[in-house]
mmCIF file of C-alpha atoms in Angstrom:
data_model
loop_
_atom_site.group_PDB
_atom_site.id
_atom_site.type_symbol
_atom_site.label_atom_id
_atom_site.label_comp_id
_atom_site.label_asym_id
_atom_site.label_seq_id
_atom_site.Cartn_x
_atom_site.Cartn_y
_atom_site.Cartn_z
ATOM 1 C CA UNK A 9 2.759 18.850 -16.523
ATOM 2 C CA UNK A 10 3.688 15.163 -16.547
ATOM 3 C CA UNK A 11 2.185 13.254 -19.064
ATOM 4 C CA UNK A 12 -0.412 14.164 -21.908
ATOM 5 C CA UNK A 13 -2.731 17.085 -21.196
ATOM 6 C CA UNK A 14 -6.350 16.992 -20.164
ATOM 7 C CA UNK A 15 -8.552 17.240 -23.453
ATOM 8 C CA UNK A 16 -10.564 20.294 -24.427
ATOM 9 C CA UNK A 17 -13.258 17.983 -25.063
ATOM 10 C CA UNK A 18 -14.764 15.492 -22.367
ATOM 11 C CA UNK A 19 -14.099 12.134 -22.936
ATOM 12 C CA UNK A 20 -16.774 10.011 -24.530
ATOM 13 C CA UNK A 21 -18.511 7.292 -22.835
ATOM 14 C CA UNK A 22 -17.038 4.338 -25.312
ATOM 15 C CA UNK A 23 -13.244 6.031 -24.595
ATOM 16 C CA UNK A 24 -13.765 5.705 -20.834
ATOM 17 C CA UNK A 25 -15.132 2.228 -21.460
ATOM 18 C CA UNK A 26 -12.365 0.759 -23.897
ATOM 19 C CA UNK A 27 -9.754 2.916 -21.639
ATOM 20 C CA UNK A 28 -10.826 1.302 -18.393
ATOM 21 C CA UNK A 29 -10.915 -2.271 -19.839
ATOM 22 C CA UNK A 30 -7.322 -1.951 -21.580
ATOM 23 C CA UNK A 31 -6.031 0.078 -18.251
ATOM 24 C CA UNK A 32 -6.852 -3.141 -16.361
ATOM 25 C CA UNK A 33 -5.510 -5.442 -18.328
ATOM 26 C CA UNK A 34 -1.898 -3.936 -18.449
ATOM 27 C CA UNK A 35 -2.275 -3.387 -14.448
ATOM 28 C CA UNK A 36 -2.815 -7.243 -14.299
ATOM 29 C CA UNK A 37 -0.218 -8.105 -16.256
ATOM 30 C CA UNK A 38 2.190 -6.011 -13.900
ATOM 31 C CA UNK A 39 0.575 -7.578 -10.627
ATOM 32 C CA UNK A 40 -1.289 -10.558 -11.171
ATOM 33 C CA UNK A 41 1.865 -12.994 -9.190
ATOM 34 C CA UNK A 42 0.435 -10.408 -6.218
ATOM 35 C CA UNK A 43 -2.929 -11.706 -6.201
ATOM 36 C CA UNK A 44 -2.195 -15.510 -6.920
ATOM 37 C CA UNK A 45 -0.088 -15.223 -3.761
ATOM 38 C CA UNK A 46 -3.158 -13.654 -2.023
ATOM 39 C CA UNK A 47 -5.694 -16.510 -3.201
ATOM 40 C CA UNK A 48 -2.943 -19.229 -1.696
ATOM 41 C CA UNK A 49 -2.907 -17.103 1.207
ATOM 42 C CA UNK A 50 -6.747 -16.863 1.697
ATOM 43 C CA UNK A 51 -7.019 -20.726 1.317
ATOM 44 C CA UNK A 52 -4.684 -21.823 3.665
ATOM 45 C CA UNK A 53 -6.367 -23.650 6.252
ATOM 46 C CA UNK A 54 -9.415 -24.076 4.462
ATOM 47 C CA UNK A 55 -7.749 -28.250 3.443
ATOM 48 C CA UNK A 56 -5.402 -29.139 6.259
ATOM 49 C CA UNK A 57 -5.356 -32.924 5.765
ATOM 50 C CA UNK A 58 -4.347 -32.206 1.656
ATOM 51 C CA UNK A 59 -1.846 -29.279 2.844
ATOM 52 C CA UNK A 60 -0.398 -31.981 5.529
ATOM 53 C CA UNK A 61 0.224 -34.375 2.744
ATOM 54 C CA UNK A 62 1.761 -31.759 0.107
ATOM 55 C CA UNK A 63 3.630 -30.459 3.515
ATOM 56 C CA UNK A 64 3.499 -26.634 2.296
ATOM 57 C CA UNK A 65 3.078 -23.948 4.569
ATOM 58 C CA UNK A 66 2.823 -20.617 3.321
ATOM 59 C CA UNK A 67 4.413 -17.570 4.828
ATOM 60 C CA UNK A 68 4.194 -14.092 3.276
ATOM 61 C CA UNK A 69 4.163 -12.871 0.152
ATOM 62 C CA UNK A 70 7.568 -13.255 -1.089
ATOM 63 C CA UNK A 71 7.547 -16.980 1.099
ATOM 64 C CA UNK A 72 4.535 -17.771 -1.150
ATOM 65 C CA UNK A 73 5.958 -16.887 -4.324
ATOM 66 C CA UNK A 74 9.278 -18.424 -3.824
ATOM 67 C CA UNK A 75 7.357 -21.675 -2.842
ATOM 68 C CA UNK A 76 5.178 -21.770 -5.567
ATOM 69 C CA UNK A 77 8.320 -21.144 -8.093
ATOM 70 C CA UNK A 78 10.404 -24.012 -6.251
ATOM 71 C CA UNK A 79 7.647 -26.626 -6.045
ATOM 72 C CA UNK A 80 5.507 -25.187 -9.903
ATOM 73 C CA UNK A 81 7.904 -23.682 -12.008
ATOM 74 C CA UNK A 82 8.365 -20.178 -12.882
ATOM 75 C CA UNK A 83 4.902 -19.871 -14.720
ATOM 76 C CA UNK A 84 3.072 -20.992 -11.970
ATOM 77 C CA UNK A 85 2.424 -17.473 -10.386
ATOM 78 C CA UNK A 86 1.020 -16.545 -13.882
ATOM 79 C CA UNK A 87 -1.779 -19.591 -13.617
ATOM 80 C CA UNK A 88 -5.184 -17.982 -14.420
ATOM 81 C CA UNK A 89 -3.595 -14.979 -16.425
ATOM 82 C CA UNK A 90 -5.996 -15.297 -19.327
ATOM 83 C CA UNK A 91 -9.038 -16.022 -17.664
ATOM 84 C CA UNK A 92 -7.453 -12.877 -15.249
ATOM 85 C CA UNK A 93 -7.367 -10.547 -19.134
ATOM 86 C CA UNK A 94 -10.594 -11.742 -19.673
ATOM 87 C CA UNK A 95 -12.370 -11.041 -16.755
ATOM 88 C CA UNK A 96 -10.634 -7.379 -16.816
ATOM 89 C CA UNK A 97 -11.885 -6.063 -20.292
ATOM 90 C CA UNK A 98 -15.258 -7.040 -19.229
ATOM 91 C CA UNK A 99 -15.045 -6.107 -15.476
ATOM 92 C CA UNK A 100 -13.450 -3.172 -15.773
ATOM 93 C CA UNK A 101 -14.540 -1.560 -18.630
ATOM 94 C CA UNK A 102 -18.051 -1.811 -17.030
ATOM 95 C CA UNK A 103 -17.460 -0.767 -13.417
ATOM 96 C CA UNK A 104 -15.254 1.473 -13.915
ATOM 97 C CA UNK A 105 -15.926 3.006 -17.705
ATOM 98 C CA UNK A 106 -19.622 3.159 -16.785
ATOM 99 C CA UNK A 107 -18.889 4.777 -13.437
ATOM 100 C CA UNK A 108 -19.142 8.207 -14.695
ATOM 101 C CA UNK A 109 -22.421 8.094 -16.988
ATOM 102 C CA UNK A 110 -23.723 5.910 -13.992
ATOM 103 C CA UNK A 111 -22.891 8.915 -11.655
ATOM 104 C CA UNK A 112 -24.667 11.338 -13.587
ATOM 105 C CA UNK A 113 -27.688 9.279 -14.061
ATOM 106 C CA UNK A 114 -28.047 9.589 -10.169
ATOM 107 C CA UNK A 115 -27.112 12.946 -9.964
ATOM 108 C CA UNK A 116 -30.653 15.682 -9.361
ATOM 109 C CA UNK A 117 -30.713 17.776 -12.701
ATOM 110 C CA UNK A 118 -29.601 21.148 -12.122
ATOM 111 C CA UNK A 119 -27.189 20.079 -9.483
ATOM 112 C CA UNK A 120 -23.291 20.857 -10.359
ATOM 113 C CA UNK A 121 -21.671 18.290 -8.310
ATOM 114 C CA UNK A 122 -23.201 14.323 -6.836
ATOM 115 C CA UNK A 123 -22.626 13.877 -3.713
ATOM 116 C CA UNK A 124 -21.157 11.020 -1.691
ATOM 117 C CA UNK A 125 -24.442 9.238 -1.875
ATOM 118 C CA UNK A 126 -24.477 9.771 -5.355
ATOM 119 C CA UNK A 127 -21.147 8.393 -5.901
ATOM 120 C CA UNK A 128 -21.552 5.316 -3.786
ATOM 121 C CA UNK A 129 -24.659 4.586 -4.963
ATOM 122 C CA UNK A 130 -22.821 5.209 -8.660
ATOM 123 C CA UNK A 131 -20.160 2.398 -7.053
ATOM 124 C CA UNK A 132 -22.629 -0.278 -6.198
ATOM 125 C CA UNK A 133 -24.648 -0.230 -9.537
ATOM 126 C CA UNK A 134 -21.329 -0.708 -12.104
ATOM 127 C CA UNK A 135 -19.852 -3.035 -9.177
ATOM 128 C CA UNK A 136 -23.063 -5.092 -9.422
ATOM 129 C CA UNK A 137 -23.416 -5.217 -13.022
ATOM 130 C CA UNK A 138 -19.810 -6.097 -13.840
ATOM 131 C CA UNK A 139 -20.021 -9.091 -11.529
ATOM 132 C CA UNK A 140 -23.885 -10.777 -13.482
ATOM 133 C CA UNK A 141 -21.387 -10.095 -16.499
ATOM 134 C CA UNK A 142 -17.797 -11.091 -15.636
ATOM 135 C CA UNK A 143 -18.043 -14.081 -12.697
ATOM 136 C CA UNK A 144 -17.540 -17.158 -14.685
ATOM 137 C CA UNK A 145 -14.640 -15.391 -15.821
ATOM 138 C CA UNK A 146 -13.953 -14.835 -11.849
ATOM 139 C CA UNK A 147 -14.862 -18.942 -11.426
ATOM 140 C CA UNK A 148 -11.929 -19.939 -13.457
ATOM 141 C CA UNK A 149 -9.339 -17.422 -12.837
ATOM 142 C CA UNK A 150 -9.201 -18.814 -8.780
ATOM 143 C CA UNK A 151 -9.538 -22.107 -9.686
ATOM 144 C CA UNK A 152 -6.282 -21.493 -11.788
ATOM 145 C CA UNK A 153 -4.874 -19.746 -9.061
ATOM 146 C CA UNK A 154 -5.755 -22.239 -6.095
ATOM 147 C CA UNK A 155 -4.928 -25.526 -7.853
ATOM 148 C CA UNK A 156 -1.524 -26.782 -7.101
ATOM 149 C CA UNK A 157 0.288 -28.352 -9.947
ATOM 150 C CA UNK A 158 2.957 -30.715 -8.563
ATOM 151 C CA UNK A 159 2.937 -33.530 -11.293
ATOM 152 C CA UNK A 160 2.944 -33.508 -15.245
ATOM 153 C CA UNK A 161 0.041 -31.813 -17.326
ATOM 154 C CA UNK A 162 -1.911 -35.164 -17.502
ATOM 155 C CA UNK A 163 -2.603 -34.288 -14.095
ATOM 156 C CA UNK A 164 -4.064 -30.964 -14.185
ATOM 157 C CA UNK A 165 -7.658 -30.756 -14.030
ATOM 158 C CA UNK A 166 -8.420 -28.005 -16.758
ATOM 159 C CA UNK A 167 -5.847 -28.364 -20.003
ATOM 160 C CA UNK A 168 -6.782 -24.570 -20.696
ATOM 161 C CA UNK A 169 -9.073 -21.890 -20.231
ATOM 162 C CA UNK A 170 -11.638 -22.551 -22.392
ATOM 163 C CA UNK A 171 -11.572 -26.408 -21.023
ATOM 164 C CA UNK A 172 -12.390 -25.051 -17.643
ATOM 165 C CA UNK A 173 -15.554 -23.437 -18.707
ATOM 166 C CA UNK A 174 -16.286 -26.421 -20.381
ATOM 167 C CA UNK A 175 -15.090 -28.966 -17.412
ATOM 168 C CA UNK A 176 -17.095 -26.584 -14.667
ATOM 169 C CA UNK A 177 -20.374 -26.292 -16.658
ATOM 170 C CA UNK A 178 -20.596 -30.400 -17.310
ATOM 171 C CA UNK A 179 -19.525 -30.971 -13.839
ATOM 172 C CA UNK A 180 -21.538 -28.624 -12.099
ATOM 173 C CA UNK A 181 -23.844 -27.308 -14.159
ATOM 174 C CA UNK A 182 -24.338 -23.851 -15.965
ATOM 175 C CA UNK A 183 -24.664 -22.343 -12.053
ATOM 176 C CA UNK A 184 -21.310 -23.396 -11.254
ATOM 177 C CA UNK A 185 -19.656 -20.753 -13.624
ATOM 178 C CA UNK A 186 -21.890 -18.246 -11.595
ATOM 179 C CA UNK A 187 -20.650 -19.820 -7.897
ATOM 180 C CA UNK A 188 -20.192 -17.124 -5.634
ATOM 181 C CA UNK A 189 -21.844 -14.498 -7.150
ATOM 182 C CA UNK A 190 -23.694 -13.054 -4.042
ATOM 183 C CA UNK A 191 -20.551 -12.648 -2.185
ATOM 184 C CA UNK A 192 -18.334 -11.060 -5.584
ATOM 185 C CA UNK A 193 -21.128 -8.904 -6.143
ATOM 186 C CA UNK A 194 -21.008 -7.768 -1.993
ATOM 187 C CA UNK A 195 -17.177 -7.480 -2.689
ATOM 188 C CA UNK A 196 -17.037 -5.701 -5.590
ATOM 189 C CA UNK A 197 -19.671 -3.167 -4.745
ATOM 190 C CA UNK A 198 -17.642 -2.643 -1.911
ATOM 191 C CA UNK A 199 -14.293 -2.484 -3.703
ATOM 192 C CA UNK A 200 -15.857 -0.363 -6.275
ATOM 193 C CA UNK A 201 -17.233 2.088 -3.822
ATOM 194 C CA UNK A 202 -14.401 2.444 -2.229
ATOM 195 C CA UNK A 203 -11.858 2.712 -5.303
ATOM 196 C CA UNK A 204 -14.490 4.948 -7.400
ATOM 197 C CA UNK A 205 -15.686 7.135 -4.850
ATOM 198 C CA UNK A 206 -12.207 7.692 -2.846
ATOM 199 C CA UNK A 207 -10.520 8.055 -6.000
ATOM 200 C CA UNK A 208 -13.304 10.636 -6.580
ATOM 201 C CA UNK A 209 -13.430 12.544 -3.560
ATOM 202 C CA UNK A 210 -9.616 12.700 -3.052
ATOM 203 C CA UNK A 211 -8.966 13.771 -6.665
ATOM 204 C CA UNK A 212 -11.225 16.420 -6.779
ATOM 205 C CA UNK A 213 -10.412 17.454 -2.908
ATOM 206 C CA UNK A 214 -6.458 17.704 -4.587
ATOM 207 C CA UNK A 215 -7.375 20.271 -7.200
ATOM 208 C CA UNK A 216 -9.909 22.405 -5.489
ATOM 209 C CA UNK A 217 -8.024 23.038 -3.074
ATOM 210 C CA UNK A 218 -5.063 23.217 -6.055
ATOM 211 C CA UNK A 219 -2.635 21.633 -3.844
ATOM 212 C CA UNK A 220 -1.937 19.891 -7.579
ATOM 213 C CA UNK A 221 -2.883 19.704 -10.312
ATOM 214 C CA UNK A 222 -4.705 17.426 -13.166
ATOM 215 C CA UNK A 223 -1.390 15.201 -13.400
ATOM 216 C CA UNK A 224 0.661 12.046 -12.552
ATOM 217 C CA UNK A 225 1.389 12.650 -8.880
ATOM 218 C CA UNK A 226 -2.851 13.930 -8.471
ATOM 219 C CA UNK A 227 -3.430 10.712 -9.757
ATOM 220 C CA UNK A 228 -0.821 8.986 -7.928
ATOM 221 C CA UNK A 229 -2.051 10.187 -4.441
ATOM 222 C CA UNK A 230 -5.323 9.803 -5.226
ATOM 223 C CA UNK A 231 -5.285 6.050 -6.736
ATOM 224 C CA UNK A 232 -3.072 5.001 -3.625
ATOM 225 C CA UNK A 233 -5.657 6.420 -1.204
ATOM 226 C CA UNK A 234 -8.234 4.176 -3.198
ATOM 227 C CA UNK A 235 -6.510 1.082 -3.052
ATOM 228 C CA UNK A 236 -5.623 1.203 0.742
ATOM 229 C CA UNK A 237 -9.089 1.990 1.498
ATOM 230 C CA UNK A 238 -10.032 -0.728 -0.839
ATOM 231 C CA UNK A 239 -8.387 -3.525 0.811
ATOM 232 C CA UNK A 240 -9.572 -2.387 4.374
ATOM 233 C CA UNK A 241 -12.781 -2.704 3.687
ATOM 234 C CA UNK A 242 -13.102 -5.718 1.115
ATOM 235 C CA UNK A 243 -10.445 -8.084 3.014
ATOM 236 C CA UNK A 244 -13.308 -9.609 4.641
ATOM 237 C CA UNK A 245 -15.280 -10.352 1.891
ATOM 238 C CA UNK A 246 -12.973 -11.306 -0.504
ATOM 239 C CA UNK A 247 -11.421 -14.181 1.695
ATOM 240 C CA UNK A 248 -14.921 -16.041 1.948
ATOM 241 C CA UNK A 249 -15.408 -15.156 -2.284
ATOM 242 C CA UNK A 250 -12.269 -16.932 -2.412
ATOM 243 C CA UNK A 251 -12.844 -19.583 -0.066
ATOM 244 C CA UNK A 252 -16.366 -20.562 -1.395
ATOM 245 C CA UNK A 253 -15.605 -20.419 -5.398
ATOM 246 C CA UNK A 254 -12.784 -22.813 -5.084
ATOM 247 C CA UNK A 255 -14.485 -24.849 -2.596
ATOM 248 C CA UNK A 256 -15.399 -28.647 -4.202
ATOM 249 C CA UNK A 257 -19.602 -29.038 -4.750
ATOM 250 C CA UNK A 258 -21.140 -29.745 -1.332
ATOM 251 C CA UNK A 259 -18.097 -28.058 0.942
ATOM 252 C CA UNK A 260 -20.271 -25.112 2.202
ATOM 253 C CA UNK A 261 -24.075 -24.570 1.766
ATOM 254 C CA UNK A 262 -23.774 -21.680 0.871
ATOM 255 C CA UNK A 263 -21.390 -18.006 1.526
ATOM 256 C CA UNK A 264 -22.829 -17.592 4.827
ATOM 257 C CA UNK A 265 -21.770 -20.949 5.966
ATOM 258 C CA UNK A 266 -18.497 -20.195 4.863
ATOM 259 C CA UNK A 267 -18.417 -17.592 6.514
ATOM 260 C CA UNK A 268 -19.216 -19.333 9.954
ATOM 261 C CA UNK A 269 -16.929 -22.155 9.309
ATOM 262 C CA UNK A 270 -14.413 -19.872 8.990
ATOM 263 C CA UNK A 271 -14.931 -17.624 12.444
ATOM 264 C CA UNK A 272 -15.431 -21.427 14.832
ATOM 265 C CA UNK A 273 -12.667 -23.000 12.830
ATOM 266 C CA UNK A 274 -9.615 -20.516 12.358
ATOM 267 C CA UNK A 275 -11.078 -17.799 14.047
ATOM 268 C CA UNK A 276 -12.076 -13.994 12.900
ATOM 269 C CA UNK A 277 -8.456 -13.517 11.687
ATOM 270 C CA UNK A 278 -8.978 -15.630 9.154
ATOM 271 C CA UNK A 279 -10.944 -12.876 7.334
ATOM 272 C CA UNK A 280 -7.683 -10.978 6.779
ATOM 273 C CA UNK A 281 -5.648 -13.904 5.745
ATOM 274 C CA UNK A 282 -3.378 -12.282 2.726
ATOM 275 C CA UNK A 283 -4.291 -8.968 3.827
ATOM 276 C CA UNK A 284 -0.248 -7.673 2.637
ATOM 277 C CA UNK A 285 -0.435 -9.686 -0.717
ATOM 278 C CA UNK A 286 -4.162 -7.902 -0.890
ATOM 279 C CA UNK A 287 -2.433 -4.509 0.000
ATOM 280 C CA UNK A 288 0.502 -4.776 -2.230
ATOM 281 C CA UNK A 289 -1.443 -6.286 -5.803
ATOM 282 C CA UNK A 290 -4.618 -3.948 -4.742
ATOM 283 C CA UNK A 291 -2.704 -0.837 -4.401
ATOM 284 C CA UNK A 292 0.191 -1.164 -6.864
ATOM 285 C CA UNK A 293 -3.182 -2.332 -9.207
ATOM 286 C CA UNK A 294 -4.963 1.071 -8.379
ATOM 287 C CA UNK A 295 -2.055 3.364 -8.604
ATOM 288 C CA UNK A 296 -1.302 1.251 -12.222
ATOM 289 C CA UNK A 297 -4.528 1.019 -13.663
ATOM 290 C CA UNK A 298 -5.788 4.938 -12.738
ATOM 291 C CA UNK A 299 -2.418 6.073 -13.808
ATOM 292 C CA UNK A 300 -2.989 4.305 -17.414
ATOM 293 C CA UNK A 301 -6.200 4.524 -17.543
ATOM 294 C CA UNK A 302 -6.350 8.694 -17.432
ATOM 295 C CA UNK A 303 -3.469 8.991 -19.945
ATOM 296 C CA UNK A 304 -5.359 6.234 -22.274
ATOM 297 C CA UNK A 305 -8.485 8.051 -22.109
ATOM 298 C CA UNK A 306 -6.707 11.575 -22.976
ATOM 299 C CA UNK A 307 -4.451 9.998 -25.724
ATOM 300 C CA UNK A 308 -7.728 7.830 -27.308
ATOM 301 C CA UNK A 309 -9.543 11.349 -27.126
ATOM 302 C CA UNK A 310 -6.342 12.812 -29.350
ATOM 303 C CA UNK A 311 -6.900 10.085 -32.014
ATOM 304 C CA UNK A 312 -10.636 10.878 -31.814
ATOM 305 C CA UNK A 313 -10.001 14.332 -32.256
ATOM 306 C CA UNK A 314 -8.132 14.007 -34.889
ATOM 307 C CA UNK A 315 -9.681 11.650 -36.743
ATOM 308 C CA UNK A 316 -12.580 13.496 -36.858
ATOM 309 C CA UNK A 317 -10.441 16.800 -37.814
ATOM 310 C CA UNK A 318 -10.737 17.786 -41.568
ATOM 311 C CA UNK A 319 -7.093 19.245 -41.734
#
């Protein structure tokens, strides 16, 4: 057995929330350079006339990085960390803590296991409701992550976090903390489905058939099935989220015009623009996160336990 062992008792639905928010948050910290790259990536293009004039081109993931460190500093890869935290311990803690009660709300009574329908129905719901709760956090993390800081700090549009919430709600209203929340909430219901529900089915495929059992390398397999069926299916989506949250007011009319302005201007590769960067931070995130997040939830059951234990 690697790792803690399963606990006797379930765990409760506040341990799988607080696990799943904390889980995320360390897996950020680990890969969060990943997905700046992939937000550089997925704008490329979108500005040639400013990218002309800053004369930056860039190529891969390690190309991007490297640049970014050359022309930004060091921290530069970090930008948007804490807006990044933020949006985890309410993102995650709600589609992916709530996944489980969610599941079994939609599961017929008497009925021992949900089905696939179940689960991806399960998948959509928490994906949905952590975006209405988490996208301003969403907002300002790419922002972060898509402005290029060549110059001193008097030239930086937001002076912090907090000032960005600030800056993008006077600027462009309340509804601009809540840009793009059709196509996150498309994204991350199909991100979560796929995660959740492959994670699921390839977890519980592993020990039925007890090829392993309930321990690091099940949940190894399993979380890097999730995340490379994850970024297959969410590249898509994610580059026009990307694209039309850090657009300026008045760019595109809306997601769907994005979307179009994408295909007739860079053609329909341009929806897997940073597909490695994607790969890399959405896998190495799944494998991290699931990983931490089923030992958290069986040590926070121990201190439960044992709190609650009158010897």
């Amino acid at each position: 057995m690697v790792g803690l062992k399963p606990s006797e008792v379930p765990p409760t639905t506040a341990v799988k929330f607080l696990g799943a928010g904390m889980a995320a948050c360390f897996a950020d910290l680990l890969t969060f350079p990943l997905d700046t790259a992939k937000v550089r990536l997925q704008i490329q293009g979108e500005n040639q006339a400013a990218q002309a004039a800053q004369s930056m081109q860039y190529r891969g993931v390690l190309g991007t990085l490297l640049i970014m460190v050359r022309t930004e500093g060091p921290r530069s890869p970090y930008n948007g960390l804490v807006a990044g935290l933020q949006r985890q311990m309410g993102f995650a803690s709600i589609r992916i803590g709530l996944y489980d009660s969610v599941k079994q709300f939609y599961t017929p009574k008497g009925s021992d296991h949900s089905g696939v329908t179940t689960r991806i129905l399960a998948g959509c719901t928490t994906g949905a409701m952590a975006v209405t709760c988490a996208q301003p956090t969403d907002v300002v993390k790419v922002r972060f992550q898509a402005s290029i800081h060549l110059g001193p700090r008097s030239d930086r549009k937001y002076s912090g976090t907090m000032d960005a919430y600030r800056t993008i709600a006077k600027e462009e209203g309340v509804r601009g903390l809540w840009k793009g929340t059709l196509p996150n909430i498309t994204r991350n219901a199909i991100v979560n489905c796929a995660e959740m529900v492959t994670y699921d089915i390839i977890k519980e495929k592993l020990l039925d058939c007890h090829l392993l059992t309930d321990n690091f390398p099940c949940h190894f397999m399993s979380a890097f099935g999730a995340g490379f069926c994850a970024t297959v299916v969410a590249s898509p989506v994610d580059v026009v989220k990307t694209r039309y949250m850090n657009s300026p007011p008045g760019w595109y009319r809306n997601p769907l015009h994005c979307m179009l302005k994408m295909v007739t201007q860079e053609g329909p590769t341009a929806f897997y623009k940073g597909f490695t960067p994607s790969f890399l931070r959405l896998g190495s995130w799944n494998v991290i996160m699931f990983v931490t997040y089923e030992q958290l939830k069986r040590a926070l059951m121990k201190v439960q336990m044992l709190r609650e234990s009158p010897f």
